[in-house]
Coordinates of C-alpha atoms in Angstrom, one line a residue:
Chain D
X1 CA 0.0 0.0 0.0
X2 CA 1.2 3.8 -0.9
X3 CA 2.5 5.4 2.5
X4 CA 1.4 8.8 1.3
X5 CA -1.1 9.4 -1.9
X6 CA -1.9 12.3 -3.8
X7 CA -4.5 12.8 -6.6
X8 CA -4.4 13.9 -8.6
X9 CA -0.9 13.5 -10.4
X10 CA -1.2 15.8 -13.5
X11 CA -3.7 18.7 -13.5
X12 CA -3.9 21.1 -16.2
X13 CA -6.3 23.8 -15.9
X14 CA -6.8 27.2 -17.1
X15 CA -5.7 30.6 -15.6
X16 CA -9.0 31.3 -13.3
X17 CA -10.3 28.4 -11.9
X18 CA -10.3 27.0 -8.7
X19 CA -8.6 23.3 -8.2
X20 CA -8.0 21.2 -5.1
X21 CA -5.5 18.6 -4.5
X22 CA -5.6 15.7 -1.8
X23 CA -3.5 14.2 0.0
X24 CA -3.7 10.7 2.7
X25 CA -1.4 9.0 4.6
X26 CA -1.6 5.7 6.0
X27 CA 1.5 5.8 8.6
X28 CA -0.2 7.2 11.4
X29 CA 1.7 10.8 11.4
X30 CA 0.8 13.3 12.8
X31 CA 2.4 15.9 10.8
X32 CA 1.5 16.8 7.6
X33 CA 3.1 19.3 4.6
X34 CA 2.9 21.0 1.6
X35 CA 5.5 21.7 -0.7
X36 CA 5.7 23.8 -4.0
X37 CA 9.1 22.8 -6.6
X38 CA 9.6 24.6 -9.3
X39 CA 11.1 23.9 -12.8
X40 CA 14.6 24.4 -10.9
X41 CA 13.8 21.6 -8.3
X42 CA 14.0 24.2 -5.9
X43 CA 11.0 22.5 -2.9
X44 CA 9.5 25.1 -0.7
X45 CA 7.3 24.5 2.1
X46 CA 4.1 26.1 2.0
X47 CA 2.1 24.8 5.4
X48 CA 2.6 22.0 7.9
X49 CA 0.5 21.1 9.8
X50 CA 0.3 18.7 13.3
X51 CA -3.3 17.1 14.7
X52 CA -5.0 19.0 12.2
X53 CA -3.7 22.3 13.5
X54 CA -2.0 24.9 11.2
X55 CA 2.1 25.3 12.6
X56 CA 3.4 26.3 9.6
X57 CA 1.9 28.6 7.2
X58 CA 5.1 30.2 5.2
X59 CA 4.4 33.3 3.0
X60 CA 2.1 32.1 0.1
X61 CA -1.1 34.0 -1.9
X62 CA -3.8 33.9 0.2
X63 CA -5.5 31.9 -2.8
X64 CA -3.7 28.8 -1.4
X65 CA -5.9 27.2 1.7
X66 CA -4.6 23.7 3.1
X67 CA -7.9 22.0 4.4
X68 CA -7.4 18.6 7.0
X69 CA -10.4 17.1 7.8
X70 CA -8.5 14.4 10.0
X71 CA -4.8 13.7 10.7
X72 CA -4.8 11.6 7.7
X73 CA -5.6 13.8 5.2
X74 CA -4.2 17.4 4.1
X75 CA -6.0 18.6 1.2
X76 CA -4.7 21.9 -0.9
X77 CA -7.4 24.4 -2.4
X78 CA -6.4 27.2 -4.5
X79 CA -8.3 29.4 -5.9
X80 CA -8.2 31.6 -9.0
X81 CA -5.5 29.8 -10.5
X82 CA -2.1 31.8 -12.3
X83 CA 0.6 30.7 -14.6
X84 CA 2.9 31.0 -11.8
X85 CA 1.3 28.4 -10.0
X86 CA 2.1 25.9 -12.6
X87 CA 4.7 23.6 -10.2
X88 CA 4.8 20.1 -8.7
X89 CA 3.2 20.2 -5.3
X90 CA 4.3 17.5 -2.7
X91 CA 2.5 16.7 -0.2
X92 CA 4.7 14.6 3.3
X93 CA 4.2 13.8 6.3
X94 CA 6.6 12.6 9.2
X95 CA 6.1 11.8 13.1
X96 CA 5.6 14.3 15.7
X97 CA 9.3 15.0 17.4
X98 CA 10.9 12.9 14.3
X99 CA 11.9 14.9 11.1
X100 CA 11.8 11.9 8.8
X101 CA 9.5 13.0 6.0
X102 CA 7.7 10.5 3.3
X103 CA 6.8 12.3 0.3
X104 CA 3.5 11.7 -1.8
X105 CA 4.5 11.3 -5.4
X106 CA 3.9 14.3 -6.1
X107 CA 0.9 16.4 -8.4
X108 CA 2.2 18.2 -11.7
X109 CA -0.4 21.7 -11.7
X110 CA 0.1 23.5 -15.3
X111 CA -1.9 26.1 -15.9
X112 CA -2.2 27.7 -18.8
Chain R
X1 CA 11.3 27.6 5.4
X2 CA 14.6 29.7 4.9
X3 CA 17.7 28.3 2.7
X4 CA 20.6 26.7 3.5
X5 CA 23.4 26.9 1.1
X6 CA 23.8 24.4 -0.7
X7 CA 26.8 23.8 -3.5
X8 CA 27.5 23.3 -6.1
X9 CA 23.9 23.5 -7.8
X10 CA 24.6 21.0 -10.6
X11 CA 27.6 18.0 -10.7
X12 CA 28.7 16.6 -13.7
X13 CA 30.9 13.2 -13.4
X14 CA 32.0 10.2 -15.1
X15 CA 30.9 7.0 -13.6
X16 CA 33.6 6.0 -11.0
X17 CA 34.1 9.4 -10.1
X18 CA 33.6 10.6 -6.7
X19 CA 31.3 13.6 -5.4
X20 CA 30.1 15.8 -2.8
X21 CA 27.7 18.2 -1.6
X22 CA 27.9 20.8 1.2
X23 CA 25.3 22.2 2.8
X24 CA 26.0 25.4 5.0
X25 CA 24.1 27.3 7.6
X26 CA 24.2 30.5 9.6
X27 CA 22.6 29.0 11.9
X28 CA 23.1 26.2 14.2
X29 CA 20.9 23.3 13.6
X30 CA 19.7 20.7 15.8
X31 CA 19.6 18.1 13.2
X32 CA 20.1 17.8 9.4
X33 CA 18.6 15.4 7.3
X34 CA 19.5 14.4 3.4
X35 CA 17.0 13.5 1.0
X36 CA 17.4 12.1 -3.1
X37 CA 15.0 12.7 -5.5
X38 CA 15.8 10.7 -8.8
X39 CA 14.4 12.5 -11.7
X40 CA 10.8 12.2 -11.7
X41 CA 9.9 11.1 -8.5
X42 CA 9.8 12.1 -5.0
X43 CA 12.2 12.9 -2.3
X44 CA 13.3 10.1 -0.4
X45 CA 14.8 10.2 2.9
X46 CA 18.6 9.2 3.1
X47 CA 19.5 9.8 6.8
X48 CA 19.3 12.1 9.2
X49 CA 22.2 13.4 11.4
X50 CA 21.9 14.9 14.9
X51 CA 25.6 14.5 17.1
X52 CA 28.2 17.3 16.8
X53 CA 30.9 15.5 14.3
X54 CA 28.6 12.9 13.3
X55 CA 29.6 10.7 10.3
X56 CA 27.8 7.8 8.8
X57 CA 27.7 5.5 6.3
X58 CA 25.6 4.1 3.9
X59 CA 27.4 1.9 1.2
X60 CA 29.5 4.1 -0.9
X61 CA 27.5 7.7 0.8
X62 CA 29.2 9.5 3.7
X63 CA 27.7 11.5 5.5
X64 CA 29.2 14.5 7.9
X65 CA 27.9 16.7 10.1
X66 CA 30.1 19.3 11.4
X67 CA 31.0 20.0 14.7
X68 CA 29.2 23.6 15.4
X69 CA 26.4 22.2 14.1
X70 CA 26.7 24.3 10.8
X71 CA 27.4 22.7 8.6
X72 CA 27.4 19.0 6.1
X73 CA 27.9 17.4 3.3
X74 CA 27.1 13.7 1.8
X75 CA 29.9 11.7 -0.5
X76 CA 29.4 9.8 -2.6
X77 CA 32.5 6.8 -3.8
X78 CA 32.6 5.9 -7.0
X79 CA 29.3 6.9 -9.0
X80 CA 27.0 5.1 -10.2
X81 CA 24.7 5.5 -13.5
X82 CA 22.0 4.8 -9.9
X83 CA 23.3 7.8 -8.2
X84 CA 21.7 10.3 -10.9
X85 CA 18.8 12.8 -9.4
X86 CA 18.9 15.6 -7.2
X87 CA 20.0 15.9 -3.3
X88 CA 19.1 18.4 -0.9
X89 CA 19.4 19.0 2.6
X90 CA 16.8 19.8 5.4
X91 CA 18.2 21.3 8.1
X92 CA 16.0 22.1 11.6
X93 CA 17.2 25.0 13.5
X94 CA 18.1 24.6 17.7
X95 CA 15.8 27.5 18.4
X96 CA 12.7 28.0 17.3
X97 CA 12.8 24.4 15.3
X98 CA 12.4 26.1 11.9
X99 CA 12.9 24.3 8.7
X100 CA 15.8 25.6 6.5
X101 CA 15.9 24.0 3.1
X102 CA 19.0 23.3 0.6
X103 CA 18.1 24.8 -3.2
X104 CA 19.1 20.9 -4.2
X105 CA 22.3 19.4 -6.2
X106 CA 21.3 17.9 -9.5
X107 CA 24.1 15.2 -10.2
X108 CA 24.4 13.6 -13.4
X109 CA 26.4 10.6 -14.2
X110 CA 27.7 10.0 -17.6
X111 CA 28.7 5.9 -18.4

């Protein structure tokens, strides 16, 4: 079974609309992330967050909203969609206290 | 998450040819981890060091962590065509527990 699962992989959409991407893990974590990397493979974190609670919430549009309905699941909204947005978005999670992260395979956004 | 320096950004070698990345803070870290990402996939954890001095292995990588607690690097023996994708550091600082992230070093491995 995949440790940590993201759907979709590919998403292209048009400048405008509003898309969401989901993530699960089935290791019992705690912690949960999202990450942006762009064409240079540079991977920024966007939000973390632990028990369902927002810890990290680095400087992104406000059009980006991380939704977790449970501690399995960290979902990724964004509204009103730009070309700039167009990235690979990894969602991870890791224990609590432990800095181990597993990595969801990753969703390619293009927007054009 | 702020950076760490990482260099070089890109590494070109010849299969059997050794290399190494450094990964720099100005600040002191608690721990460091290292993570590979092979072209097209996901980051993968490699190890994670937290001692003052701290080496380890792991086959033909090597990894250091320096003794302020600044600084690392990962060798690598003898590449591989297996070694190709991109590694980058995560390093968490001692104060507040921020993340600080490496920009990544794409290595490429020509047969």
């Amino acid at each position: 079974d995949t440790a940590v699962s993201q759907t979709p992989k590919y998403l292209v959409t048009q400048m405008g609309n509003d898309k969401s991407i989901k993530c699960e893990q089935n290791l019992g974590h705690d912690t949960m992330y999202w990450y942006k990397q762009d064409s240079k493979k540079f991977l920024k974190i966007m939000f973390s967050y632990n028990n369902k609670e927002l810890i990290i919430n680095e400087t992104v549009p406000n059009r980006f909203s991380p939704k977790s309905p449970d501690k399995a699941h960290l979902n990724l909204h964004i509204n009103s969609l730009e070309l700039g947005d167009s990235a690979v978005y990894f969602c991870a999670s890791s224990r609590p206290q432990a800095n181990e992260q597993y990595f969801g395979p990753g969703t390619r956004l293009t927007v054009t | 998450g702020q950076q760490v320096m990482q260099i070089p950004q890109y590494q070109h070698v010849q299969e059997g040819e050794d290399f190494t990345t450094y990964c720099n803070s100005s600040t002191t870290l608690s721990n460091i981890q290292w993570y590979k990402q092979r072209p097209g996939g996901h980051p993968v954890f490699l190890i994670q060091l937290v001692k003052s001095g701290e080496v380890k292995k792991q086959k033909r990588l090597t990894f250091q962590f320096g003794e302020a607690k600044k600084n690392s690097s990962l060798h690598i023996t003898a590449t591989q065509t297996t070694d190709v994708g991109t590694y980058f550091c995560i390093g968490r600082g001692s104060t507040l527990g921020r993340l600080y992230f490496g920009r990544g070093t794409q290595l490429t491995v020509w047969p």
